[in-house]
Coordinates of C-alpha atoms and ligand atoms in Angstrom, one line a residue:
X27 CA 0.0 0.0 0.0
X28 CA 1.2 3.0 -0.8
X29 CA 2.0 6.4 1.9
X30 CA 1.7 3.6 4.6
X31 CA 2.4 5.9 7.7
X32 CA 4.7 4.9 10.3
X33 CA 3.3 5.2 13.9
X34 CA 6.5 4.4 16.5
X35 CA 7.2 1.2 15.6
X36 CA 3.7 -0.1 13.5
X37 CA 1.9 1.3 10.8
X38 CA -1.2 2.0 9.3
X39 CA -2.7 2.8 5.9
X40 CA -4.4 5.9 5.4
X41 CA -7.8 5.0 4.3
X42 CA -11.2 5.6 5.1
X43 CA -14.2 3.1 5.0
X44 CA -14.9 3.4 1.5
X45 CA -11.7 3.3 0.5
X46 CA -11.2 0.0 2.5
X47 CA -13.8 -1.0 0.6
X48 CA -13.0 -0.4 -2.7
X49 CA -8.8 -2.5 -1.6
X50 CA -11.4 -6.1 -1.0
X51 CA -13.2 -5.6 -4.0
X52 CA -10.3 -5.3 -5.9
X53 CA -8.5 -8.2 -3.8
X54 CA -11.2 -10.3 -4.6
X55 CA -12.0 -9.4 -8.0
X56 CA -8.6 -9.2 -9.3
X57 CA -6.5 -10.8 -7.0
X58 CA -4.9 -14.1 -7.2
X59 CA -3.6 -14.7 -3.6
X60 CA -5.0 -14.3 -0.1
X61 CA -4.9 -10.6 1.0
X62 CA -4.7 -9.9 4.4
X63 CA -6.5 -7.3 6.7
X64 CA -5.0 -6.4 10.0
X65 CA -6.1 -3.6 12.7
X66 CA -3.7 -1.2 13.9
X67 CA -3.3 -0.2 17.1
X68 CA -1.6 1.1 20.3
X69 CA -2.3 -2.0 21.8
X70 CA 0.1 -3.7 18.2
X71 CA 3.3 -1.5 18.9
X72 CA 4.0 -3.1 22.0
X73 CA 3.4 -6.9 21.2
X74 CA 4.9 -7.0 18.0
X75 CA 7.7 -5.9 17.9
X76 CA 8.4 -8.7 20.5
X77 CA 7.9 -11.6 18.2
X78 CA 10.1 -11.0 14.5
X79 CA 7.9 -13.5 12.8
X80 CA 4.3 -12.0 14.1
X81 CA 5.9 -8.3 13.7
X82 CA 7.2 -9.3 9.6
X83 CA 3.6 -10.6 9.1
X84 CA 1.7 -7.4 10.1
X85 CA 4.2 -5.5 8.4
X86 CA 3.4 -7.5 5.1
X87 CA -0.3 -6.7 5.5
X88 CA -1.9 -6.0 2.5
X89 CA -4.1 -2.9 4.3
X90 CA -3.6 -1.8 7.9
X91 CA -6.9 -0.2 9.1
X92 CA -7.3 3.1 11.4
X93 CA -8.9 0.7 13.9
X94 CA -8.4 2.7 17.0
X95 CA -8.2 6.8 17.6
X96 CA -4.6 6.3 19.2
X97 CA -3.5 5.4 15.4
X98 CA -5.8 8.2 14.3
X99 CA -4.5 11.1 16.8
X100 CA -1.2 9.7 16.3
X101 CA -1.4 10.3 12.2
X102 CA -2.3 13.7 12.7
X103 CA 0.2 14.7 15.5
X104 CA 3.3 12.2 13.6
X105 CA 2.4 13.3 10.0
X106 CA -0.1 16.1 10.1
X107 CA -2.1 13.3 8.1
X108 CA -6.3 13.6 9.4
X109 CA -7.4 9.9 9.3
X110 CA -11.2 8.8 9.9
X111 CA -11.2 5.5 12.2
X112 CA -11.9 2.5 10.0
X113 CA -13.5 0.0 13.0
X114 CA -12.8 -3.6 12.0
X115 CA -16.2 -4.6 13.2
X116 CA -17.7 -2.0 11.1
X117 CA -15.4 -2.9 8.2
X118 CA -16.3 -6.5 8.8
X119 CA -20.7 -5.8 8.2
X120 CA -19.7 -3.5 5.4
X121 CA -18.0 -6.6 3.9
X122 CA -20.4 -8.6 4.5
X123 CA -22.9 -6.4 3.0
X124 CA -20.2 -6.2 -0.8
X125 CA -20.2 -9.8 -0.7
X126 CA -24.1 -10.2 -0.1
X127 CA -24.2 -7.6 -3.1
X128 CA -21.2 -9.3 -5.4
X129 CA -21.6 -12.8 -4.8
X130 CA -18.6 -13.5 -2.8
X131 CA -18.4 -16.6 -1.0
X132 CA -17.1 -16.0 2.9
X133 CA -16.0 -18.5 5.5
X134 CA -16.5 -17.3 9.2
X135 CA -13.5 -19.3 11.6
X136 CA -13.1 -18.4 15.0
X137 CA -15.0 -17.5 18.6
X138 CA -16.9 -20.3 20.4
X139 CA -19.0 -22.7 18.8
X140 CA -22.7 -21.5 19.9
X141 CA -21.5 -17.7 19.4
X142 CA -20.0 -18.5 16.0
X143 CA -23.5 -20.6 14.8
X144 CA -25.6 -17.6 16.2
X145 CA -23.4 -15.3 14.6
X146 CA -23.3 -16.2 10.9
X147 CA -27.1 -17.1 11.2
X148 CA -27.7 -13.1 12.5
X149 CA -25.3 -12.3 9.4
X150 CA -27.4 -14.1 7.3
X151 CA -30.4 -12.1 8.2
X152 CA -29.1 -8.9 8.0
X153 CA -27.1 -9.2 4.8
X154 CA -30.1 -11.3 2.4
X155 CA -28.2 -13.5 0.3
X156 CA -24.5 -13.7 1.9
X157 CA -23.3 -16.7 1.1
X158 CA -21.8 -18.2 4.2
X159 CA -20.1 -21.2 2.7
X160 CA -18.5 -22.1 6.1
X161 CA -17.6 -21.8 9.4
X162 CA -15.4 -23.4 12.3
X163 CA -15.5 -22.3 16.1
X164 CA -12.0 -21.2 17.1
X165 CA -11.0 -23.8 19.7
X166 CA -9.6 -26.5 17.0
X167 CA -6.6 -28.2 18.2
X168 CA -3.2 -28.1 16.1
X169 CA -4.0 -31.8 15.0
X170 CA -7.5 -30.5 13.6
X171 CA -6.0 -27.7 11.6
X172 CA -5.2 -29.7 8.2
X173 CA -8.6 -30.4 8.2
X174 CA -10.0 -27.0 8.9
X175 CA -7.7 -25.5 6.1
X176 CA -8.9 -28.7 3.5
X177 CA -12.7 -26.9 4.5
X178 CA -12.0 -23.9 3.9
X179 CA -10.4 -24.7 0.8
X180 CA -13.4 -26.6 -0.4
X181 CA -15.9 -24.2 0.2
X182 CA -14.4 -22.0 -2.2
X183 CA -14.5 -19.0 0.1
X184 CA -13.0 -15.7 -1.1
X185 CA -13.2 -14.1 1.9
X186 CA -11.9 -15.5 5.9
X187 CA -12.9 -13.6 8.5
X188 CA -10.6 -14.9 11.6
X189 CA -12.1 -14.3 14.6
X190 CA -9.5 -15.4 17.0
X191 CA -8.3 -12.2 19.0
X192 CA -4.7 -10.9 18.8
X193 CA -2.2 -12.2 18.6
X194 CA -3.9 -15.6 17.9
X195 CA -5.1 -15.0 14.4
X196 CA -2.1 -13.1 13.1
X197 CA 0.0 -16.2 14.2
X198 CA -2.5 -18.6 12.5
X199 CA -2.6 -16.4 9.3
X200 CA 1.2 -16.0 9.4
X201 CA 1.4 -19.8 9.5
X202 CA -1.5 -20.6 7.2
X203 CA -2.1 -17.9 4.4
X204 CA 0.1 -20.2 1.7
X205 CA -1.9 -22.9 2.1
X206 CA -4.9 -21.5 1.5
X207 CA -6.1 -21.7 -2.3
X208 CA -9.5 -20.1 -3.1
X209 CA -9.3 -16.8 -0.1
X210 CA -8.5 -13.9 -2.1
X211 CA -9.0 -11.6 1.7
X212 CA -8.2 -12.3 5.1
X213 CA -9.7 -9.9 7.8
X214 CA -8.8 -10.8 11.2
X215 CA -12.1 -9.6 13.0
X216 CA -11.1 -10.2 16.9
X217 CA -14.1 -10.3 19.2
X218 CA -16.4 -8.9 16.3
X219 CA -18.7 -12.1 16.4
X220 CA -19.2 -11.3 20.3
X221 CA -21.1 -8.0 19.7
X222 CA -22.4 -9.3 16.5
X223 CA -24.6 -12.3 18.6
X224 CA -24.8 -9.3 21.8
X225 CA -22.5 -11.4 24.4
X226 CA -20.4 -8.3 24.1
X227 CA -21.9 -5.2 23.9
X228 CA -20.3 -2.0 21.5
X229 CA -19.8 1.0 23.2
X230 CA -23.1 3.3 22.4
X231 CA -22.6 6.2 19.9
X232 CA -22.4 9.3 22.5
X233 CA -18.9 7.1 23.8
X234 CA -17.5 6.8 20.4
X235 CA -18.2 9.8 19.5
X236 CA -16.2 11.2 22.5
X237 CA -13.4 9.4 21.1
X238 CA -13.8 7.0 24.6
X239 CA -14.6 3.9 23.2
X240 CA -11.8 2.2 24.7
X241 CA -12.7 3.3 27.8
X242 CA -16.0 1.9 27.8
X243 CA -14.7 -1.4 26.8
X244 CA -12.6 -1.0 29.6
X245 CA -15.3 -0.4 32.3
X246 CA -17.4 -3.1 30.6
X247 CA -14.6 -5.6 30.8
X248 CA -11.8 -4.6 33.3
X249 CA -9.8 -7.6 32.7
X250 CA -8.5 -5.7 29.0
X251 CA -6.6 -3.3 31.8
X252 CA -3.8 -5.8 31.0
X253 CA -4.1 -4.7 27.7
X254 CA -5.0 -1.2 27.8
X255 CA -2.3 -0.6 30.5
X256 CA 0.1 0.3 27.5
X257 CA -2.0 3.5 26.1
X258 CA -0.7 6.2 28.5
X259 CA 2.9 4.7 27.4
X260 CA 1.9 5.1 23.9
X261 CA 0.3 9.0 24.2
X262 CA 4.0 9.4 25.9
X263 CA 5.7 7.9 23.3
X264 CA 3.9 9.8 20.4
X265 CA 4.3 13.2 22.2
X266 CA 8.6 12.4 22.5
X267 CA 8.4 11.7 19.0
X268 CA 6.7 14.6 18.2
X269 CA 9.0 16.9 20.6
X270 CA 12.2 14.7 18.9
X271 CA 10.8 16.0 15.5
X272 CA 10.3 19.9 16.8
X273 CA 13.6 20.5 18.2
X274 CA 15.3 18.7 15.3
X275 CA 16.5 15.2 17.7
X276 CA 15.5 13.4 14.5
X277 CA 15.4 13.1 11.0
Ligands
UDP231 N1 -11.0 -16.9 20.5 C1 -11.0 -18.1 19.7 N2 -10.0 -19.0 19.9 C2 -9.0 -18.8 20.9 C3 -9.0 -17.7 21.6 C4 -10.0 -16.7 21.4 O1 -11.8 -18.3 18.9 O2 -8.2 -19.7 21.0 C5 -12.1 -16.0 20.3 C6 -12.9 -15.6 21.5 O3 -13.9 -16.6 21.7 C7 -13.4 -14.3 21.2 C8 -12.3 -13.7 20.3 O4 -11.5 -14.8 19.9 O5 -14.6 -14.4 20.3 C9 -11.4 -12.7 21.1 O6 -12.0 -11.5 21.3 P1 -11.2 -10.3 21.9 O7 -12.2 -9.3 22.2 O8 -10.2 -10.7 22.9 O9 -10.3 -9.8 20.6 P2 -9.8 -8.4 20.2 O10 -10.9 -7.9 19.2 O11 -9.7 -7.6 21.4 O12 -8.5 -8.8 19.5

């Protein structure tokens, strides 16, 4: 992709939904490989970089969506770039919704079994005429895995959305995306089938529109603090870079 913007030490393309929209239809339409669709971040800058084969696999990502506003407020104080947040959840219906439209066959793998069958069948009614050609829950063991690729594979699915959480499905795609022979796009979709079947709630508008989302998440499921704990580190971060920048530290 090209002007892929550096953000500390991830990245992220600067696109907004439509746009995003218009990179799967062209993946799947005139693509001969699996594409692959990551999030980025805060939360991604710190893991990464910690693991060279998960890091060299997001930073081969075919399109690295403005998931959260840290990469957004980030853009514009790094590069003076203004991005609109590209939600992978919201990316994820709107997909949904192209493929209902174009006749592209998707394959749903991940979450837990009863959250994944009420999931694609909620999909199915709110998108007439998606074809779900698949779907596997997300606790197969290793030993299952040649036969959950020879599925996927036979459905003839053009799009996989992996709904395994981070870093789980960036490890499976970054073991698995050769082998797969039909999927033209990969998104990996995190928790997305949670608020999809309502186990997990979104945060309402008035919170996202405060740019607080995260928060809300937060008080709704206090156990992400392990996760969130990095954010003030990454506001710090961004703000040294910035200050590097203005007093000429850096290039
Ligand atoms: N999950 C899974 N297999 C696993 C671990 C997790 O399918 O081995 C699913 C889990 O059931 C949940 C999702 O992955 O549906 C993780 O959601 P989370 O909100 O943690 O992901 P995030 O969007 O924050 O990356």
């Amino acid at each position: 992709m090209k002007n892929r913007l550096k953000i500390l030490d991830i990245w992220v393309d600067p696109v907004n939904m439509d746009e995003a929209l218009a990179c799967v239809e062209s993946f799947v339409t005139k693509g001969d490989r699996p594409h692959v669709i990551f999030a980025s971040n805060p939360e991604k800058n710190f893991f990464l970089p910690k693991d060279p084969f998960l890091y060299e696999s997001f930073r081969n990502a075919d399109l690295l969506i403005p998931d959260g506003i840290g990469v957004v407020k980030a853009a514009q104080i790094l590069h003076g770039v203004r991005l609109s947040r590209v939600p992978g959840c919201e990316l994820m219906h709107n997909i949904c919704r192209l493929s209902a439209q174009r006749g592209f066959r998707v394959f749903v793998y991940g979450a837990k079994e009863e959250v994944s069958r009420e999931a694609c069948n909620k999909l199915q009614v709110l998108y007439p005429g998606l074809q779900i050609v698949g779907r596997a829950n997300g606790y197969i063991k290793a030993e299952g895995m040649p036969q959950l690729i020879e599925q996927i594979n036979q459905s003839q699915a053009e799009v996989l959305f992996l709904a395994l959480g981070s870093p789980t499905q960036e490890k499976w795609l970054a073991g698995n995306k050769e082998k797969l022979k039909t999927v033209r796009v990969c998104q990996g979709i995190g928790g997305t089938l949670d608020t999809i079947t309502g186990n997990v709630k979104r945060a309402p508008e008035f919170w996202c529109k405060c740019n607080l989302e995260w928060f809300y998440r937060l008080a709704a499921e206090p156990k992400r603090i392990k996760r969130q704990k990095v954010l003030p580190i990454f506001v710090v971060r961004v703000l040294m870079a910035k200050l590097k920048t203005v007093l000429g530290f850096s290039s």
